[in-house]
Amino acid sequence: MKRTIDVGWVIKTQKTDIMWYEPEPFRQNVPVNPNAKSVQKCPSAIDFDNRHFVVKCPYDLHLRIGKTADGKPQLLNVQGNNSAVRPSVMNQIMMLHPQEEWRHPERPLLQFVTPYILVADDPVWVNQLPPYLDFLKTHRPGVMVSGRFPAHLWPRPFMWAFEWHDINSDLILRRGEPWFYLRFETEDPTMNIRMVEAEWTEEVAAFAQSILDVSNFTNRTYSLFRAAESKRPINLLKPKASSKT
């Protein structure tokens, strides 16, 4: 009987694809404890940890919220010309949402575009979550905006959205630190998930194109899932021959 569901990941970008990390299973980086009652040997804790996959941050960035001459919020790259990311490409990778789109009038909303797209042939929902199992050396002055959608019906790029609660504190992102987690839900909760690198086939490209940017035209994207299900090919996931399992 099938006990594992494959979920494919694709890094869909025309350049700089080498800088993006492959999603990887979450692992506790702790020394082995021989004690039989150690939390390391707790089946519940082990199962919980094993159901998370880590996507690491590709950037070294030091960001701050400032104000324009007319008092509007402004995103500042603190390091300026010394930043690892050229100022000229900042607006290509991130945006500060207009204030009328914020959830709270005093909490700026920052969003990064990522090239990660998931492909699956079995019904599976993905949760994008903050890295709450890791202790980050640098405190982030707000909360990541989490999300949930059906990976088998919605092959669209992930975003990393950050709600800035303490605007008097800077946001420092470090390359290689956990950026966000992926956790999956299946029809059978005992199923295991295996993430594999997938091919960007013509079928995947065409299906992804059919849902591209629909959020610009409707706020009810969930209402489109049934239409997406009726249009998707039976098989979309084609693992790369070299993909790790």
PDB file of C-alpha atoms in Angstrom, residues 90-193:
ATOM      1  CA  MET A  90      15.911  45.877  -4.984  1.00  0.00           C
ATOM      2  CA  ASN A  91      12.542  46.599  -6.579  1.00  0.00           C
ATOM      3  CA  GLN A  92      12.834  43.443  -8.683  1.00  0.00           C
ATOM      4  CA  ILE A  93      12.942  41.128  -5.686  1.00  0.00           C
ATOM      5  CA  MET A  94      10.751  42.877  -3.120  1.00  0.00           C
ATOM      6  CA  MET A  95       8.055  45.472  -2.664  1.00  0.00           C
ATOM      7  CA  LEU A  96       6.535  47.451   0.178  1.00  0.00           C
ATOM      8  CA  HIS A  97       2.775  47.188  -0.258  1.00  0.00           C
ATOM      9  CA  PRO A  98       0.681  50.376  -0.400  1.00  0.00           C
ATOM     10  CA  GLN A  99      -0.617  51.264   3.055  1.00  0.00           C
ATOM     11  CA  GLU A 100      -4.234  50.610   2.077  1.00  0.00           C
ATOM     12  CA  GLU A 101      -3.320  46.924   1.553  1.00  0.00           C
ATOM     13  CA  TRP A 102      -1.871  46.398   5.043  1.00  0.00           C
ATOM     14  CA  ARG A 103      -3.719  44.281   7.609  1.00  0.00           C
ATOM     15  CA  HIS A 104      -3.030  46.936  10.257  1.00  0.00           C
ATOM     16  CA  PRO A 105      -2.518  50.670   9.591  1.00  0.00           C
ATOM     17  CA  GLU A 106       0.723  50.757  11.608  1.00  0.00           C
ATOM     18  CA  ARG A 107       2.306  47.525  10.344  1.00  0.00           C
ATOM     19  CA  PRO A 108       3.988  47.804   6.936  1.00  0.00           C
ATOM     20  CA  LEU A 109       3.718  44.779   4.671  1.00  0.00           C
ATOM     21  CA  LEU A 110       6.852  43.710   2.808  1.00  0.00           C
ATOM     22  CA  GLN A 111       6.789  41.014   0.135  1.00  0.00           C
ATOM     23  CA  PHE A 112       9.540  39.101  -1.645  1.00  0.00           C
ATOM     24  CA  VAL A 113       9.044  37.165  -4.867  1.00  0.00           C
ATOM     25  CA  THR A 114      10.516  33.653  -4.904  1.00  0.00           C
ATOM     26  CA  PRO A 115      10.914  31.228  -7.828  1.00  0.00           C
ATOM     27  CA  TYR A 116       9.705  28.132  -5.921  1.00  0.00           C
ATOM     28  CA  ILE A 117       6.809  26.264  -7.529  1.00  0.00           C
ATOM     29  CA  LEU A 118       5.358  22.942  -6.343  1.00  0.00           C
ATOM     30  CA  VAL A 119       3.926  20.159  -8.501  1.00  0.00           C
ATOM     31  CA  ALA A 120       1.948  17.151  -7.251  1.00  0.00           C
ATOM     32  CA  ASP A 121      -0.328  14.499  -8.723  1.00  0.00           C
ATOM     33  CA  ASP A 122      -1.918  13.393  -5.439  1.00  0.00           C
ATOM     34  CA  PRO A 123      -4.261  15.658  -3.468  1.00  0.00           C
ATOM     35  CA  VAL A 124      -1.990  17.557  -1.101  1.00  0.00           C
ATOM     36  CA  TRP A 125      -2.291  20.947   0.565  1.00  0.00           C
ATOM     37  CA  VAL A 126       0.792  22.933   1.470  1.00  0.00           C
ATOM     38  CA  ASN A 127       1.208  25.250   4.435  1.00  0.00           C
ATOM     39  CA  GLN A 128       3.848  27.976   4.242  1.00  0.00           C
ATOM     40  CA  LEU A 129       4.943  28.683   7.802  1.00  0.00           C
ATOM     41  CA  PRO A 130       7.526  30.786   9.688  1.00  0.00           C
ATOM     42  CA  PRO A 131      10.636  28.916  10.908  1.00  0.00           C
ATOM     43  CA  TYR A 132       9.331  28.422  14.447  1.00  0.00           C
ATOM     44  CA  LEU A 133      11.367  25.274  15.130  1.00  0.00           C
ATOM     45  CA  ASP A 134      14.655  27.135  14.625  1.00  0.00           C
ATOM     46  CA  PHE A 135      16.264  29.619  16.983  1.00  0.00           C
ATOM     47  CA  LEU A 136      17.342  32.567  14.843  1.00  0.00           C
ATOM     48  CA  LYS A 137      20.317  34.578  16.074  1.00  0.00           C
ATOM     49  CA  THR A 138      18.778  37.788  14.751  1.00  0.00           C
ATOM     50  CA  HIS A 139      15.278  38.685  15.946  1.00  0.00           C
ATOM     51  CA  ARG A 140      12.854  39.595  13.175  1.00  0.00           C
ATOM     52  CA  PRO A 141      10.693  42.611  14.171  1.00  0.00           C
ATOM     53  CA  GLY A 142       7.393  41.210  12.987  1.00  0.00           C
ATOM     54  CA  VAL A 143       5.644  38.102  11.732  1.00  0.00           C
ATOM     55  CA  MET A 144       5.720  36.192   8.476  1.00  0.00           C
ATOM     56  CA  VAL A 145       2.345  36.001   6.741  1.00  0.00           C
ATOM     57  CA  SER A 146       1.538  32.306   6.433  1.00  0.00           C
ATOM     58  CA  GLY A 147      -0.582  30.703   3.731  1.00  0.00           C
ATOM     59  CA  ARG A 148      -2.236  27.452   2.662  1.00  0.00           C
ATOM     60  CA  PHE A 149      -3.343  26.172  -0.763  1.00  0.00           C
ATOM     61  CA  PRO A 150      -3.659  22.919  -2.772  1.00  0.00           C
ATOM     62  CA  ALA A 151      -0.254  22.171  -4.312  1.00  0.00           C
ATOM     63  CA  HIS A 152      -1.779  19.730  -6.808  1.00  0.00           C
ATOM     64  CA  LEU A 153      -4.091  22.421  -8.224  1.00  0.00           C
ATOM     65  CA  TRP A 154      -2.165  25.658  -7.836  1.00  0.00           C
ATOM     66  CA  PRO A 155       1.419  25.619  -9.201  1.00  0.00           C
ATOM     67  CA  ARG A 156       2.198  29.260  -8.560  1.00  0.00           C
ATOM     68  CA  PRO A 157       5.359  30.908  -7.170  1.00  0.00           C
ATOM     69  CA  PHE A 158       5.645  31.295  -3.419  1.00  0.00           C
ATOM     70  CA  MET A 159       5.930  34.746  -1.903  1.00  0.00           C
ATOM     71  CA  TRP A 160       7.579  35.639   1.378  1.00  0.00           C
ATOM     72  CA  ALA A 161       5.435  38.267   3.069  1.00  0.00           C
ATOM     73  CA  PHE A 162       6.462  39.995   6.285  1.00  0.00           C
ATOM     74  CA  GLU A 163       4.265  42.145   8.524  1.00  0.00           C
ATOM     75  CA  TRP A 164       6.538  44.664  10.236  1.00  0.00           C
ATOM     76  CA  HIS A 165       5.231  45.168  13.798  1.00  0.00           C
ATOM     77  CA  ASP A 166       8.136  47.078  15.363  1.00  0.00           C
ATOM     78  CA  ILE A 167       8.999  49.715  12.768  1.00  0.00           C
ATOM     79  CA  ASN A 168      11.688  51.136  15.060  1.00  0.00           C
ATOM     80  CA  SER A 169      13.702  47.928  14.631  1.00  0.00           C
ATOM     81  CA  ASP A 170      15.500  46.798  11.496  1.00  0.00           C
ATOM     82  CA  LEU A 171      14.848  43.608   9.576  1.00  0.00           C
ATOM     83  CA  ILE A 172      18.069  41.658   9.053  1.00  0.00           C
ATOM     84  CA  LEU A 173      18.013  38.637   6.763  1.00  0.00           C
ATOM     85  CA  ARG A 174      21.020  36.345   6.561  1.00  0.00           C
ATOM     86  CA  ARG A 175      21.763  34.057   3.658  1.00  0.00           C
ATOM     87  CA  GLY A 176      21.474  30.406   4.670  1.00  0.00           C
ATOM     88  CA  GLU A 177      19.172  30.994   7.656  1.00  0.00           C
ATOM     89  CA  PRO A 178      15.744  29.317   7.623  1.00  0.00           C
ATOM     90  CA  TRP A 179      13.368  31.605   5.721  1.00  0.00           C
ATOM     91  CA  PHE A 180      10.171  29.589   5.859  1.00  0.00           C
ATOM     92  CA  TYR A 181       8.865  26.040   6.276  1.00  0.00           C
ATOM     93  CA  LEU A 182       6.659  23.891   4.095  1.00  0.00           C
ATOM     94  CA  ARG A 183       4.325  21.427   5.781  1.00  0.00           C
ATOM     95  CA  PHE A 184       1.831  19.263   3.893  1.00  0.00           C
ATOM     96  CA  GLU A 185      -1.661  17.890   4.496  1.00  0.00           C
ATOM     97  CA  THR A 186      -2.942  14.765   2.748  1.00  0.00           C
ATOM     98  CA  GLU A 187      -6.243  12.896   2.697  1.00  0.00           C
ATOM     99  CA  ASP A 188      -4.617  10.257   4.902  1.00  0.00           C
ATOM    100  CA  PRO A 189      -2.788  12.058   7.749  1.00  0.00           C
ATOM    101  CA  THR A 190      -0.426   9.108   8.232  1.00  0.00           C
ATOM    102  CA  MET A 191       1.037   9.564   4.756  1.00  0.00           C
ATOM    103  CA  ASN A 192       4.664  10.645   4.479  1.00  0.00           C
ATOM    104  CA  ILE A 193       5.853  13.342   2.081  1.00  0.00           C
TER     105      ILE A 193
END
